[in-house]
PDB file of C-alpha atoms in Angstrom:
ATOM      1  CA  UNK A 163     -82.425  38.786  11.051  1.00  0.00           C
ATOM      2  CA  UNK A 164     -79.196  37.967   9.349  1.00  0.00           C
ATOM      3  CA  UNK A 165     -80.771  37.537   5.897  1.00  0.00           C
ATOM      4  CA  UNK A 166     -82.980  40.633   6.162  1.00  0.00           C
ATOM      5  CA  UNK A 167     -82.832  42.886   3.124  1.00  0.00           C
ATOM      6  CA  UNK A 168     -84.713  45.898   1.766  1.00  0.00           C
ATOM      7  CA  UNK A 169     -84.424  48.369  -1.089  1.00  0.00           C
ATOM      8  CA  UNK A 170     -87.092  50.923  -0.268  1.00  0.00           C
ATOM      9  CA  UNK A 171     -88.373  52.986   2.655  1.00  0.00           C
ATOM     10  CA  UNK A 172     -92.046  53.993   2.535  1.00  0.00           C
ATOM     11  CA  UNK A 173     -93.356  56.591   4.964  1.00  0.00           C
ATOM     12  CA  UNK A 174     -97.123  56.467   5.544  1.00  0.00           C
ATOM     13  CA  UNK A 175     -98.360  59.540   7.394  1.00  0.00           C
ATOM     14  CA  UNK A 176    -101.894  60.467   8.383  1.00  0.00           C
ATOM     15  CA  UNK A 177    -101.708  63.336  10.837  1.00  0.00           C
ATOM     16  CA  UNK A 178    -103.886  66.431  10.995  1.00  0.00           C
ATOM     17  CA  UNK A 179    -102.643  69.489   9.134  1.00  0.00           C
ATOM     18  CA  UNK A 180    -102.222  71.461  12.384  1.00  0.00           C
ATOM     19  CA  UNK A 181    -100.019  68.738  13.931  1.00  0.00           C
ATOM     20  CA  UNK A 182     -96.280  68.373  13.608  1.00  0.00           C
ATOM     21  CA  UNK A 183     -95.752  66.184  10.550  1.00  0.00           C
ATOM     22  CA  UNK A 184     -92.901  64.079  11.904  1.00  0.00           C
ATOM     23  CA  UNK A 185     -93.225  61.648   8.998  1.00  0.00           C
ATOM     24  CA  UNK A 186     -92.677  64.404   6.445  1.00  0.00           C
ATOM     25  CA  UNK A 187     -89.738  65.722   8.467  1.00  0.00           C
ATOM     26  CA  UNK A 188     -88.198  62.250   8.575  1.00  0.00           C
ATOM     27  CA  UNK A 189     -88.830  61.800   4.850  1.00  0.00           C
ATOM     28  CA  UNK A 190     -87.195  65.134   4.015  1.00  0.00           C
ATOM     29  CA  UNK A 191     -84.154  64.213   6.099  1.00  0.00           C
ATOM     30  CA  UNK A 192     -83.902  60.778   4.471  1.00  0.00           C
ATOM     31  CA  UNK A 193     -84.230  62.134   0.942  1.00  0.00           C
ATOM     32  CA  UNK A 194     -81.598  64.809   1.494  1.00  0.00           C
ATOM     33  CA  UNK A 195     -79.109  62.108   2.541  1.00  0.00           C
ATOM     34  CA  UNK A 196     -79.846  59.461  -0.092  1.00  0.00           C
ATOM     35  CA  UNK A 197     -77.337  60.552  -2.759  1.00  0.00           C
ATOM     36  CA  UNK A 198     -74.542  60.316  -0.195  1.00  0.00           C
ATOM     37  CA  UNK A 199     -75.465  57.014   1.406  1.00  0.00           C
ATOM     38  CA  UNK A 200     -77.076  54.549  -0.982  1.00  0.00           C
ATOM     39  CA  UNK A 201     -78.067  55.565  -4.487  1.00  0.00           C
ATOM     40  CA  UNK A 202     -80.007  52.301  -5.010  1.00  0.00           C
ATOM     41  CA  UNK A 203     -82.308  52.841  -2.039  1.00  0.00           C
ATOM     42  CA  UNK A 204     -85.659  54.436  -2.866  1.00  0.00           C
ATOM     43  CA  UNK A 205     -87.659  56.528  -0.405  1.00  0.00           C
ATOM     44  CA  UNK A 206     -91.357  57.333  -0.777  1.00  0.00           C
ATOM     45  CA  UNK A 207     -93.735  59.538   1.244  1.00  0.00           C
ATOM     46  CA  UNK A 208     -97.534  59.249   1.347  1.00  0.00           C
ATOM     47  CA  UNK A 209     -99.802  61.722   3.146  1.00  0.00           C
ATOM     48  CA  UNK A 210    -103.084  59.871   3.647  1.00  0.00           C
ATOM     49  CA  UNK A 211    -106.426  61.590   4.309  1.00  0.00           C
ATOM     50  CA  UNK A 212    -109.025  58.779   4.193  1.00  0.00           C
ATOM     51  CA  UNK A 213    -109.346  55.041   4.677  1.00  0.00           C
ATOM     52  CA  UNK A 214    -110.103  54.687   0.952  1.00  0.00           C
ATOM     53  CA  UNK A 215    -106.833  56.466   0.157  1.00  0.00           C
ATOM     54  CA  UNK A 216    -105.058  54.212   2.697  1.00  0.00           C
ATOM     55  CA  UNK A 217    -106.371  51.172   0.818  1.00  0.00           C
ATOM     56  CA  UNK A 218    -105.175  52.549  -2.527  1.00  0.00           C
ATOM     57  CA  UNK A 219    -101.691  53.232  -1.136  1.00  0.00           C
ATOM     58  CA  UNK A 220    -101.367  49.792   0.462  1.00  0.00           C
ATOM     59  CA  UNK A 221    -102.615  48.168  -2.772  1.00  0.00           C
ATOM     60  CA  UNK A 222     -99.974  50.176  -4.679  1.00  0.00           C
ATOM     61  CA  UNK A 223     -97.279  48.972  -2.256  1.00  0.00           C
ATOM     62  CA  UNK A 224     -98.414  45.382  -2.770  1.00  0.00           C
ATOM     63  CA  UNK A 225     -98.392  45.833  -6.563  1.00  0.00           C
ATOM     64  CA  UNK A 226     -94.916  47.375  -6.438  1.00  0.00           C
ATOM     65  CA  UNK A 227     -93.622  44.409  -4.433  1.00  0.00           C
ATOM     66  CA  UNK A 228     -95.177  41.899  -6.833  1.00  0.00           C
ATOM     67  CA  UNK A 229     -94.297  43.642 -10.106  1.00  0.00           C
ATOM     68  CA  UNK A 230     -90.981  45.327  -9.318  1.00  0.00           C
ATOM     69  CA  UNK A 231     -89.734  42.971  -6.587  1.00  0.00           C
ATOM     70  CA  UNK A 232     -89.238  45.864  -4.180  1.00  0.00           C
ATOM     71  CA  UNK A 233     -88.846  45.009  -0.511  1.00  0.00           C
ATOM     72  CA  UNK A 234     -89.843  47.997   1.621  1.00  0.00           C
ATOM     73  CA  UNK A 235     -89.502  48.986   5.207  1.00  0.00           C
ATOM     74  CA  UNK A 236     -92.804  50.721   5.956  1.00  0.00           C
ATOM     75  CA  UNK A 237     -92.661  53.547   8.487  1.00  0.00           C
ATOM     76  CA  UNK A 238     -96.000  54.635   9.999  1.00  0.00           C
ATOM     77  CA  UNK A 239     -96.666  58.131  11.379  1.00  0.00           C
ATOM     78  CA  UNK A 240    -100.306  58.032  12.432  1.00  0.00           C
ATOM     79  CA  UNK A 241    -102.354  58.016  15.619  1.00  0.00           C
ATOM     80  CA  UNK A 242    -103.082  54.742  17.329  1.00  0.00           C
ATOM     81  CA  UNK A 243    -106.626  54.231  18.590  1.00  0.00           C
ATOM     82  CA  UNK A 244    -106.743  54.839  22.360  1.00  0.00           C
ATOM     83  CA  UNK A 245    -107.718  51.233  23.156  1.00  0.00           C
ATOM     84  CA  UNK A 246    -105.201  49.743  20.726  1.00  0.00           C
ATOM     85  CA  UNK A 247    -107.865  48.613  18.217  1.00  0.00           C
ATOM     86  CA  UNK A 248    -106.282  50.110  15.115  1.00  0.00           C
ATOM     87  CA  UNK A 249    -104.916  53.192  13.420  1.00  0.00           C
ATOM     88  CA  UNK A 250    -106.840  56.468  13.214  1.00  0.00           C
ATOM     89  CA  UNK A 251    -106.738  58.065   9.759  1.00  0.00           C
ATOM     90  CA  UNK A 252    -106.584  61.880   9.448  1.00  0.00           C
ATOM     91  CA  UNK A 253    -110.360  62.136   8.836  1.00  0.00           C
ATOM     92  CA  UNK A 254    -111.016  60.054  12.017  1.00  0.00           C
ATOM     93  CA  UNK A 255    -111.800  56.779  10.208  1.00  0.00           C
ATOM     94  CA  UNK A 256    -110.436  53.654  11.897  1.00  0.00           C
ATOM     95  CA  UNK A 257    -108.186  51.215  10.087  1.00  0.00           C
ATOM     96  CA  UNK A 258    -108.765  48.219  12.357  1.00  0.00           C
ATOM     97  CA  UNK A 259    -106.007  45.853  13.427  1.00  0.00           C
ATOM     98  CA  UNK A 260    -107.627  43.146  11.304  1.00  0.00           C
ATOM     99  CA  UNK A 261    -107.756  45.391   8.223  1.00  0.00           C
ATOM    100  CA  UNK A 262    -104.164  46.625   8.536  1.00  0.00           C
ATOM    101  CA  UNK A 263    -102.943  43.156   9.496  1.00  0.00           C
ATOM    102  CA  UNK A 264    -104.468  41.597   6.364  1.00  0.00           C
ATOM    103  CA  UNK A 265    -102.888  44.272   4.147  1.00  0.00           C
ATOM    104  CA  UNK A 266     -99.475  43.862   5.749  1.00  0.00           C
ATOM    105  CA  UNK A 267     -99.752  40.069   5.548  1.00  0.00           C
ATOM    106  CA  UNK A 268    -100.255  40.294   1.756  1.00  0.00           C
ATOM    107  CA  UNK A 269     -97.299  42.675   1.408  1.00  0.00           C
ATOM    108  CA  UNK A 270     -95.142  40.440   3.600  1.00  0.00           C
ATOM    109  CA  UNK A 271     -95.946  37.407   1.448  1.00  0.00           C
ATOM    110  CA  UNK A 272     -95.126  39.423  -1.698  1.00  0.00           C
ATOM    111  CA  UNK A 273     -91.683  40.259  -0.227  1.00  0.00           C
ATOM    112  CA  UNK A 274     -90.901  36.625   0.522  1.00  0.00           C
ATOM    113  CA  UNK A 275     -91.719  37.220   4.212  1.00  0.00           C
ATOM    114  CA  UNK A 276     -89.237  40.072   4.476  1.00  0.00           C
ATOM    115  CA  UNK A 277     -91.441  43.055   5.476  1.00  0.00           C
ATOM    116  CA  UNK A 278     -90.146  45.150   8.373  1.00  0.00           C
ATOM    117  CA  UNK A 279     -92.244  47.965   9.841  1.00  0.00           C
ATOM    118  CA  UNK A 280     -91.456  50.905  12.098  1.00  0.00           C
ATOM    119  CA  UNK A 281     -94.238  52.593  14.017  1.00  0.00           C
ATOM    120  CA  UNK A 282     -94.163  56.218  15.113  1.00  0.00           C
ATOM    121  CA  UNK A 283     -97.598  55.389  16.510  1.00  0.00           C
ATOM    122  CA  UNK A 284     -99.009  55.509  20.024  1.00  0.00           C
ATOM    123  CA  UNK A 285     -99.838  51.912  20.925  1.00  0.00           C
ATOM    124  CA  UNK A 286     -98.633  50.815  17.476  1.00  0.00           C
ATOM    125  CA  UNK A 287     -97.333  47.447  18.603  1.00  0.00           C
ATOM    126  CA  UNK A 288    -100.904  46.340  19.217  1.00  0.00           C
ATOM    127  CA  UNK A 289    -100.602  45.205  15.590  1.00  0.00           C
ATOM    128  CA  UNK A 290     -98.895  42.169  17.106  1.00  0.00           C
ATOM    129  CA  UNK A 291    -102.308  41.100  18.384  1.00  0.00           C
ATOM    130  CA  UNK A 292    -103.391  40.566  14.787  1.00  0.00           C
ATOM    131  CA  UNK A 293    -101.356  37.390  14.472  1.00  0.00           C
ATOM    132  CA  UNK A 294    -103.541  34.544  13.275  1.00  0.00           C
ATOM    133  CA  UNK A 295    -102.446  31.028  14.111  1.00  0.00           C
ATOM    134  CA  UNK A 296    -102.586  29.273  10.742  1.00  0.00           C
ATOM    135  CA  UNK A 297    -101.734  32.263   8.546  1.00  0.00           C
ATOM    136  CA  UNK A 298     -98.440  33.904   7.582  1.00  0.00           C
ATOM    137  CA  UNK A 299     -97.167  36.714   9.789  1.00  0.00           C
ATOM    138  CA  UNK A 300     -97.988  40.266   8.666  1.00  0.00           C
ATOM    139  CA  UNK A 301     -94.306  41.266   9.022  1.00  0.00           C
ATOM    140  CA  UNK A 302     -90.923  39.804   9.859  1.00  0.00           C
ATOM    141  CA  UNK A 303     -90.130  42.449  12.481  1.00  0.00           C
ATOM    142  CA  UNK A 304     -91.345  45.703  13.975  1.00  0.00           C
ATOM    143  CA  UNK A 305     -90.096  48.618  16.029  1.00  0.00           C
ATOM    144  CA  UNK A 306     -92.784  50.449  17.972  1.00  0.00           C
ATOM    145  CA  UNK A 307     -94.432  50.923  21.339  1.00  0.00           C
ATOM    146  CA  UNK A 308     -97.366  49.641  23.375  1.00  0.00           C
ATOM    147  CA  UNK A 309     -97.625  53.037  25.093  1.00  0.00           C
ATOM    148  CA  UNK A 310     -98.111  56.670  24.108  1.00  0.00           C
ATOM    149  CA  UNK A 311     -95.307  58.545  22.344  1.00  0.00           C
ATOM    150  CA  UNK A 312     -94.285  62.202  22.054  1.00  0.00           C
ATOM    151  CA  UNK A 313     -93.449  63.967  18.764  1.00  0.00           C
ATOM    152  CA  UNK A 314     -89.878  64.873  19.691  1.00  0.00           C
ATOM    153  CA  UNK A 315     -89.187  61.382  20.990  1.00  0.00           C
ATOM    154  CA  UNK A 316     -90.576  59.802  17.802  1.00  0.00           C
ATOM    155  CA  UNK A 317     -88.527  62.046  15.546  1.00  0.00           C
ATOM    156  CA  UNK A 318     -85.230  61.796  17.463  1.00  0.00           C
ATOM    157  CA  UNK A 319     -85.389  58.034  17.949  1.00  0.00           C
ATOM    158  CA  UNK A 320     -86.391  57.200  14.373  1.00  0.00           C
ATOM    159  CA  UNK A 321     -83.913  59.685  12.941  1.00  0.00           C
ATOM    160  CA  UNK A 322     -81.146  57.860  14.830  1.00  0.00           C
ATOM    161  CA  UNK A 323     -82.600  54.506  13.769  1.00  0.00           C
ATOM    162  CA  UNK A 324     -82.569  55.364  10.063  1.00  0.00           C
ATOM    163  CA  UNK A 325     -79.265  57.256  10.250  1.00  0.00           C
ATOM    164  CA  UNK A 326     -77.604  54.139  11.674  1.00  0.00           C
ATOM    165  CA  UNK A 327     -79.475  51.798   9.347  1.00  0.00           C
ATOM    166  CA  UNK A 328     -78.346  53.715   6.254  1.00  0.00           C
ATOM    167  CA  UNK A 329     -74.745  53.961   7.341  1.00  0.00           C
ATOM    168  CA  UNK A 330     -74.435  50.343   8.527  1.00  0.00           C
ATOM    169  CA  UNK A 331     -77.267  48.536   6.676  1.00  0.00           C
ATOM    170  CA  UNK A 332     -77.596  46.566   9.940  1.00  0.00           C
ATOM    171  CA  UNK A 333     -81.081  46.503  11.502  1.00  0.00           C
ATOM    172  CA  UNK A 334     -79.689  45.360  14.875  1.00  0.00           C
ATOM    173  CA  UNK A 335     -77.326  48.337  15.104  1.00  0.00           C
ATOM    174  CA  UNK A 336     -80.184  50.623  14.035  1.00  0.00           C
ATOM    175  CA  UNK A 337     -82.414  49.293  16.814  1.00  0.00           C
ATOM    176  CA  UNK A 338     -79.626  49.815  19.364  1.00  0.00           C
ATOM    177  CA  UNK A 339     -79.266  53.423  18.165  1.00  0.00           C
ATOM    178  CA  UNK A 340     -83.018  53.972  18.585  1.00  0.00           C
ATOM    179  CA  UNK A 341     -82.881  52.593  22.133  1.00  0.00           C
ATOM    180  CA  UNK A 342     -79.984  54.892  23.065  1.00  0.00           C
ATOM    181  CA  UNK A 343     -81.378  58.037  21.424  1.00  0.00           C
TER     182      UNK A 343
END
């Protein structure tokens, strides 16, 4: 991933109000550090309640990539469906692998096939099963898990990932930091 580049981090969170909002915590930590690390990097947080709202947010991301030439890393903080069939929105609606995969594919194309995603999602890497043979990939790379995750583990590992990414701007070093967290 030598030519990988990005200029924006987008956190998409859809967790119940009574749950620990690890995405918001990560966002707050990233924002508080931005002026000291990279003033050109933008960070955005979206708290999503419904599948319709999810679609609006992903359409906005696509529009931003097309119109403003932004290249985001999208970080997901949401529940994975127990059988790995998709992402469960806060109101219990299912964003299927096919639905999310199609949205990410369009965003990836708009970034010149440079979309990287991070998944604070139980069974989030099941998105890999949305690859379609004769179509572009939905992302260039992903960090996530095929198994269940715990809140503290998600927060600590992704904090170290982004801390290293921002200080080094090297995705490989960031991944190593996540593994050793």
